[in-house]
PDB file of C-alpha atoms and ligand atoms in Angstrom:
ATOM      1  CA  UNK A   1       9.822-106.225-221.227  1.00 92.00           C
ATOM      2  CA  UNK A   2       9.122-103.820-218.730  1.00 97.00           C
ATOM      3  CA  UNK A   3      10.177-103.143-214.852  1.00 98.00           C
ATOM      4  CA  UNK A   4       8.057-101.934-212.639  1.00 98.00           C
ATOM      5  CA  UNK A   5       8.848-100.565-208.439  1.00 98.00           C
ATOM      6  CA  UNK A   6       6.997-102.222-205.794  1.00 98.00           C
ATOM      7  CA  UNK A   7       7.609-101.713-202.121  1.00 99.00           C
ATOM      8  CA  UNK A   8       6.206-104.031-199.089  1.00 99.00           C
ATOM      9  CA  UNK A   9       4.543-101.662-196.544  1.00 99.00           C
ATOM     10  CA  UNK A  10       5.367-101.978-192.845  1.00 98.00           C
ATOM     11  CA  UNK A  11       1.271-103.703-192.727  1.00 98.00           C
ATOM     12  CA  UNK A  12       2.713-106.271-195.098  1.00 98.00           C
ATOM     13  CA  UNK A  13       6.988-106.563-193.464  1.00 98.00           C
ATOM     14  CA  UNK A  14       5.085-106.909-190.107  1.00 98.00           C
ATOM     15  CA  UNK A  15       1.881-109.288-190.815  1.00 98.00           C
ATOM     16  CA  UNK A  16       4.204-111.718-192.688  1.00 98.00           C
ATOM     17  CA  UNK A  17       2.703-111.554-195.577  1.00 98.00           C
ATOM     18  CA  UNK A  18       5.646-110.346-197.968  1.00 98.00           C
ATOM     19  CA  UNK A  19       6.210-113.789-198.955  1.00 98.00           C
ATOM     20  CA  UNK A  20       2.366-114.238-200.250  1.00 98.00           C
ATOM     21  CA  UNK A  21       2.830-111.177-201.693  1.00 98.00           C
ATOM     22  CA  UNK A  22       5.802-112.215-203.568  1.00 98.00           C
ATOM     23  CA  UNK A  23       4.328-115.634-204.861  1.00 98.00           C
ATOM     24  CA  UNK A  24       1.245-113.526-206.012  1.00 98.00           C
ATOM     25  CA  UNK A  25       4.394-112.143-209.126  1.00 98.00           C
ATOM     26  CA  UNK A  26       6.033-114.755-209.414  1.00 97.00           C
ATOM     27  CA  UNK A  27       2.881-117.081-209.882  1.00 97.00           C
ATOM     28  CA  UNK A  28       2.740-114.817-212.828  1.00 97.00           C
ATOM     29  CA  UNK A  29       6.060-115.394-214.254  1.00 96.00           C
ATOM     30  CA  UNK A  30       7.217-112.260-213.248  1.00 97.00           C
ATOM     31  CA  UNK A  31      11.074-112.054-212.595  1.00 96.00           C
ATOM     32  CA  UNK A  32      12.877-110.468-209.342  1.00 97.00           C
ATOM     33  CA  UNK A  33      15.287-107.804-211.118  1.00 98.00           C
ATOM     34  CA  UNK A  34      16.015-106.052-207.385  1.00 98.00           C
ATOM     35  CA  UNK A  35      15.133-106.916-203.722  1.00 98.00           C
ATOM     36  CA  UNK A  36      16.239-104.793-200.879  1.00 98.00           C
ATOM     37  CA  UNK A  37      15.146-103.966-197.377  1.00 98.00           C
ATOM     38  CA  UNK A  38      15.330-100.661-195.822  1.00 98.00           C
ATOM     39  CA  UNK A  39      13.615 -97.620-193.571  1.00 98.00           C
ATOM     40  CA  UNK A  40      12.416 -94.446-195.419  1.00 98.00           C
ATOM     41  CA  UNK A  41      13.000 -91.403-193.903  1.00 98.00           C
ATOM     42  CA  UNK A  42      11.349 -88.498-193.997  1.00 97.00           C
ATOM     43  CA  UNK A  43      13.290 -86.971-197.045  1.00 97.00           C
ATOM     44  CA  UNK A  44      12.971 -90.158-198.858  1.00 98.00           C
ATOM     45  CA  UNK A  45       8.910 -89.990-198.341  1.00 98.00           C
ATOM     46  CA  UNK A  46       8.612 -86.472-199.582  1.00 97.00           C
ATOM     47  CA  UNK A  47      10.181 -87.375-202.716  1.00 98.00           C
ATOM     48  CA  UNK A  48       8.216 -90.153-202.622  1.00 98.00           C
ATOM     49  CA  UNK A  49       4.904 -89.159-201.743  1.00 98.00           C
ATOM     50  CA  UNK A  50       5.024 -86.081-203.285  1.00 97.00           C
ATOM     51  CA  UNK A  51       2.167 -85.874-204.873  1.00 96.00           C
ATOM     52  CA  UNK A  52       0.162 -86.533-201.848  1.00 97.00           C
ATOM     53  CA  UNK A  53       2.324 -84.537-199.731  1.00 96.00           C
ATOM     54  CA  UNK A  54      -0.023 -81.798-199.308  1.00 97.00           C
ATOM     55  CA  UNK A  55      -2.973 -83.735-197.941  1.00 98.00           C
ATOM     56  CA  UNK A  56      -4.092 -84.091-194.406  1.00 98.00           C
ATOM     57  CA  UNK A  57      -3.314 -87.618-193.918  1.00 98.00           C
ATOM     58  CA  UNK A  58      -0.034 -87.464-195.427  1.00 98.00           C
ATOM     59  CA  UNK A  59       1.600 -87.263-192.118  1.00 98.00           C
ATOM     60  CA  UNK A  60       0.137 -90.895-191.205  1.00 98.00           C
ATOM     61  CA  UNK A  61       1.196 -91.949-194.118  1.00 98.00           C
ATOM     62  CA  UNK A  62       4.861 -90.526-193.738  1.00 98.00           C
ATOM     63  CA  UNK A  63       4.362 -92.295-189.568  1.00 98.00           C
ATOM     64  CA  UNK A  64       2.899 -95.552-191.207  1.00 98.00           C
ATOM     65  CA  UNK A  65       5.509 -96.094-193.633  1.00 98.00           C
ATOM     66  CA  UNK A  66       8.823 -95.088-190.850  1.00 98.00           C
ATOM     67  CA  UNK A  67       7.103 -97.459-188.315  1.00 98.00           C
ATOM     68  CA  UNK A  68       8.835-100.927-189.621  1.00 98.00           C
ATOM     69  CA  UNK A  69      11.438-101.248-192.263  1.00 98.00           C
ATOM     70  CA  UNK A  70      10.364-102.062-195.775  1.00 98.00           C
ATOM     71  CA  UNK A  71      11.020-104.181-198.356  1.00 99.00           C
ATOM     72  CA  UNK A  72      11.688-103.026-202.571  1.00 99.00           C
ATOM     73  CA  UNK A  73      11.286-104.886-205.295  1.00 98.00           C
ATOM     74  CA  UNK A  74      11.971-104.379-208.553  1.00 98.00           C
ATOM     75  CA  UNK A  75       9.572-106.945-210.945  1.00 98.00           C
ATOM     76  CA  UNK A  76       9.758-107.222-214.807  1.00 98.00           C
ATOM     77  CA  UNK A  77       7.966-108.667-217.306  1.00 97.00           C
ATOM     78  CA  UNK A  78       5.572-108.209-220.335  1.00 97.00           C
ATOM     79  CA  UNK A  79       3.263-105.393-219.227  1.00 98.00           C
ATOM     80  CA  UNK A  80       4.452-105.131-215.794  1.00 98.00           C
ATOM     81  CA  UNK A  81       3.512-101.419-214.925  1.00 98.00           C
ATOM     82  CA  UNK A  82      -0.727-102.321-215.614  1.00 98.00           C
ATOM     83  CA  UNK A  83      -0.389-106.012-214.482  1.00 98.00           C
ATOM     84  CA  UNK A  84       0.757-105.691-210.896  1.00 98.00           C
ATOM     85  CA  UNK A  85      -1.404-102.527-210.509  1.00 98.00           C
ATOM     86  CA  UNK A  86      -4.560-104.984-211.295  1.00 98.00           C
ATOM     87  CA  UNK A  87      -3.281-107.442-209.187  1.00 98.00           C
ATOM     88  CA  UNK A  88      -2.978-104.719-206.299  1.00 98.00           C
ATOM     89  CA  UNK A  89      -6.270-103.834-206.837  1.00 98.00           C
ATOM     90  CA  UNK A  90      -7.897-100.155-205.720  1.00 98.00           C
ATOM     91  CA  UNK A  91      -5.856 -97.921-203.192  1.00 98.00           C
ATOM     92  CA  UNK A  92      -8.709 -97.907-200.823  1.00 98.00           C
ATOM     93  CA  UNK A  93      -8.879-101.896-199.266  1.00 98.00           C
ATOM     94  CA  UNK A  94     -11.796-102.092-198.220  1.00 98.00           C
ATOM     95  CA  UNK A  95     -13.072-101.371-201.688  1.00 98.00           C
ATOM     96  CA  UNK A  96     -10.748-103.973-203.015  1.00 98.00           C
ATOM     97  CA  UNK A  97     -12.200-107.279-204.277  1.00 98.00           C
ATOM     98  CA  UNK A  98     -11.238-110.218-203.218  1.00 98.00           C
ATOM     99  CA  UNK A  99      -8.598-111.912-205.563  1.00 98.00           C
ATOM    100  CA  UNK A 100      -6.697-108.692-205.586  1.00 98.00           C
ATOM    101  CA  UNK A 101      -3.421-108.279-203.079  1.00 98.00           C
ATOM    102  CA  UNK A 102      -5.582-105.224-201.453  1.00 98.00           C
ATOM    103  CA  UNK A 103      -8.385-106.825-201.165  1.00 98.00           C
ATOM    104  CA  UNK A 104      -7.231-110.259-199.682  1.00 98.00           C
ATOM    105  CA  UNK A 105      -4.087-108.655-197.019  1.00 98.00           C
ATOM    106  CA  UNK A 106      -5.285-104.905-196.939  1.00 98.00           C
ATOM    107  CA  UNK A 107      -6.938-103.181-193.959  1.00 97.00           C
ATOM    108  CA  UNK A 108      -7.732 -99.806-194.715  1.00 98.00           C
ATOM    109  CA  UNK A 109      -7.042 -96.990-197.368  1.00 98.00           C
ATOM    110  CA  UNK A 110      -3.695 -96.578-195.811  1.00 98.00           C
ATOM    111  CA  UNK A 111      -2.498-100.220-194.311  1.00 98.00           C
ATOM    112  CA  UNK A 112      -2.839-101.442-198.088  1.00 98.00           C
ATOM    113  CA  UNK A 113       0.354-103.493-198.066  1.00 98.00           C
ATOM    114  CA  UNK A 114       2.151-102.447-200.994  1.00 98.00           C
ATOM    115  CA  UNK A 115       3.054 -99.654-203.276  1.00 98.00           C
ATOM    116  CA  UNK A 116       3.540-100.073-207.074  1.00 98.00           C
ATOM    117  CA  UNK A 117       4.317 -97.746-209.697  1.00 98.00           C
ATOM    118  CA  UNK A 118       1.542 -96.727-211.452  1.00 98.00           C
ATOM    119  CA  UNK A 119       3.263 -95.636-215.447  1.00 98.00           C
ATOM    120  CA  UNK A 120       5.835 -96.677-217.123  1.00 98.00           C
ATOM    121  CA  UNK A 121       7.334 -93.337-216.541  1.00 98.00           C
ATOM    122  CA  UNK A 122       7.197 -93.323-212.989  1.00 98.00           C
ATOM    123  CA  UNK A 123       8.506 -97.073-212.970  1.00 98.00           C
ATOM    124  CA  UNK A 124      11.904 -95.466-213.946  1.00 98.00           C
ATOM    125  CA  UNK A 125      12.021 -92.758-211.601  1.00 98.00           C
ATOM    126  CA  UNK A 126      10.830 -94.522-208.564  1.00 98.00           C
ATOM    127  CA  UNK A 127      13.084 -97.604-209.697  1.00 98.00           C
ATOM    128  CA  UNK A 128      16.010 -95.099-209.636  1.00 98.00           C
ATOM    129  CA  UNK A 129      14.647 -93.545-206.041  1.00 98.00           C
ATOM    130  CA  UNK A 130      15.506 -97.232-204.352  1.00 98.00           C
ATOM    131  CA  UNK A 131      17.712 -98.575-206.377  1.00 98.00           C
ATOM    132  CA  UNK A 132      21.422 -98.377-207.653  1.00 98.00           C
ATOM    133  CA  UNK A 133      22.122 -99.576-211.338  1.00 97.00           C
ATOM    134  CA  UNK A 134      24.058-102.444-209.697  1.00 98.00           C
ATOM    135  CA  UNK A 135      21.547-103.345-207.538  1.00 98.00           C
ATOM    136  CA  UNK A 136      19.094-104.793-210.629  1.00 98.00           C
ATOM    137  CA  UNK A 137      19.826-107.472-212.320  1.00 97.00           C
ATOM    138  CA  UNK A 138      19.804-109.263-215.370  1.00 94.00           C
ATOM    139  CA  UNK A 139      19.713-113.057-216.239  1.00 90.00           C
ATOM    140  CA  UNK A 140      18.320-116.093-217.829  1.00 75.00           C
ATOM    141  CA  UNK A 141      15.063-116.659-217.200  1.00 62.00           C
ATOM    142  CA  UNK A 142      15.754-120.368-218.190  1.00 62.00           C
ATOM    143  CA  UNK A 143      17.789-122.442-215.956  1.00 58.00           C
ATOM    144  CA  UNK A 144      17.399-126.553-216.722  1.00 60.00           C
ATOM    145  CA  UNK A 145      16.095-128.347-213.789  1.00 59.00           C
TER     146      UNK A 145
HETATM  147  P1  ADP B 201      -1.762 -95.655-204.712  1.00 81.86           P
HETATM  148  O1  ADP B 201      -0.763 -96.140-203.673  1.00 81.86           O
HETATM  149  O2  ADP B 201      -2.889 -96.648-204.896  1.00 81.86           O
HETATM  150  O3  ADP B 201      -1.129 -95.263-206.013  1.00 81.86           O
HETATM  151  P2  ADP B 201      -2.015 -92.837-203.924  1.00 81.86           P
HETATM  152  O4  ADP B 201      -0.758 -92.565-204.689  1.00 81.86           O
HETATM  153  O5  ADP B 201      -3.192 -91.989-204.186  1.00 81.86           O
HETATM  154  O6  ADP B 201      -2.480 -94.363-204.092  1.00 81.86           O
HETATM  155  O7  ADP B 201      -1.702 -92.706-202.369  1.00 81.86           O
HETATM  156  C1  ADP B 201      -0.465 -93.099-201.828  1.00 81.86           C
HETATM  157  C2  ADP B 201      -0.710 -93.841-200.527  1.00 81.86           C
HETATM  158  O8  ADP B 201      -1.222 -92.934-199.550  1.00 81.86           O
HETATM  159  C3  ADP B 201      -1.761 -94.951-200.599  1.00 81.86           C
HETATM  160  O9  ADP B 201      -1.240 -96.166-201.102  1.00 81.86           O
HETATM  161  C4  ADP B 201      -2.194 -95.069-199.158  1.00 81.86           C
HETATM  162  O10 ADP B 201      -1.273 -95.824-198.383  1.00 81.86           O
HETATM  163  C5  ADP B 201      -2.150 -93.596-198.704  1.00 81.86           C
HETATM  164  N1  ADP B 201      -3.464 -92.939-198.845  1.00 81.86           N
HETATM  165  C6  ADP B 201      -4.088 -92.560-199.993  1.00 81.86           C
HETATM  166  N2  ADP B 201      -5.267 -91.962-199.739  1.00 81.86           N
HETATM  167  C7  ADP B 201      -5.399 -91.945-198.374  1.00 81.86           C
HETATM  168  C8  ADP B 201      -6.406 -91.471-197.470  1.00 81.86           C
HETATM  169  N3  ADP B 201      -7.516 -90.864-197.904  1.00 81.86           N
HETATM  170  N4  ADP B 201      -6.200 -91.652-196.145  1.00 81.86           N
HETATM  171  C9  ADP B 201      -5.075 -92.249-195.675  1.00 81.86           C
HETATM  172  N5  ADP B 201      -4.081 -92.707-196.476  1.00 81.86           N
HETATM  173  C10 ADP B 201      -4.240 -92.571-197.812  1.00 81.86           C
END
């Protein structure tokens, strides 16, 4: 079982559509390990975006993503990492077909609601970025009704 890092962009936290979002996992039978809301600072989104951090637009992007605070998740389940990046669909939303998170909620390459770890590798790194051991959790996935 894997665990993958997903945060709610300020387009999602402020369009109310972090709920939908949410139901689009769990519909899969993915389980909530970690939720926690929060504003990124600058130092946070260098780390962060570093590997964009050199582009022209990244200072939109850094803007975009102080402008409302946001909301981590930490998601598990078989194949995590790849599943929730297909259900994200494409970075760019406009080029995101409909069915996909992106392509239903998204407005542009940037507004595209949500972030999500995109290796397994990276899952741990970025899960350790936003969250404290404590703050993920383990349990029974099967509680009697
Ligand atoms: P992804 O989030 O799909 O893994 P990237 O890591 O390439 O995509 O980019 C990080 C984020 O930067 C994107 O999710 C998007 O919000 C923003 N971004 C990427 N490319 C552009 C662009 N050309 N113009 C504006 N914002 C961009």
């Amino acid at each position: 079982m894997q665990t993958t890092l997903i945060l709610l962009k300020p387009d999602c936290i402020t369009g109310h559509k972090a709920g939908e979002v949410l139901k689009r996992f769990e519909d899969q039978g993915f389980q909530i390990r970690g939720c926690k809301m929060f504003r990124a600072d600058a130092s946070l989104l260098q780390e962060h975006y570093a590997h964009i951090a050199s582009k022209p637009f990244f200072p939109e992007v850094e803007n975009f993503m102080k402008s409302s605070p946001l909301i981590a998740l930490a998601i598990a389940g078989d194949n995590v990492v790849e599943r929730v990046r297909d259900l994200l669909g494409p970075t760019d939303s406009t080029k995101a077909p409909k069915g996909t998170i992106r392509g239903d909620f998204g407005v542009t390459v940037m507004q595209n609601i949500a972030h999500a770890s995109d290796t397994l590798e990276n899952a741990s790194i970025e899960l350790k970025r936003f969250f404290k051991p404590e703050e993920l959790f383990d349990y029974s996935m099967t509680l009697s009704k």
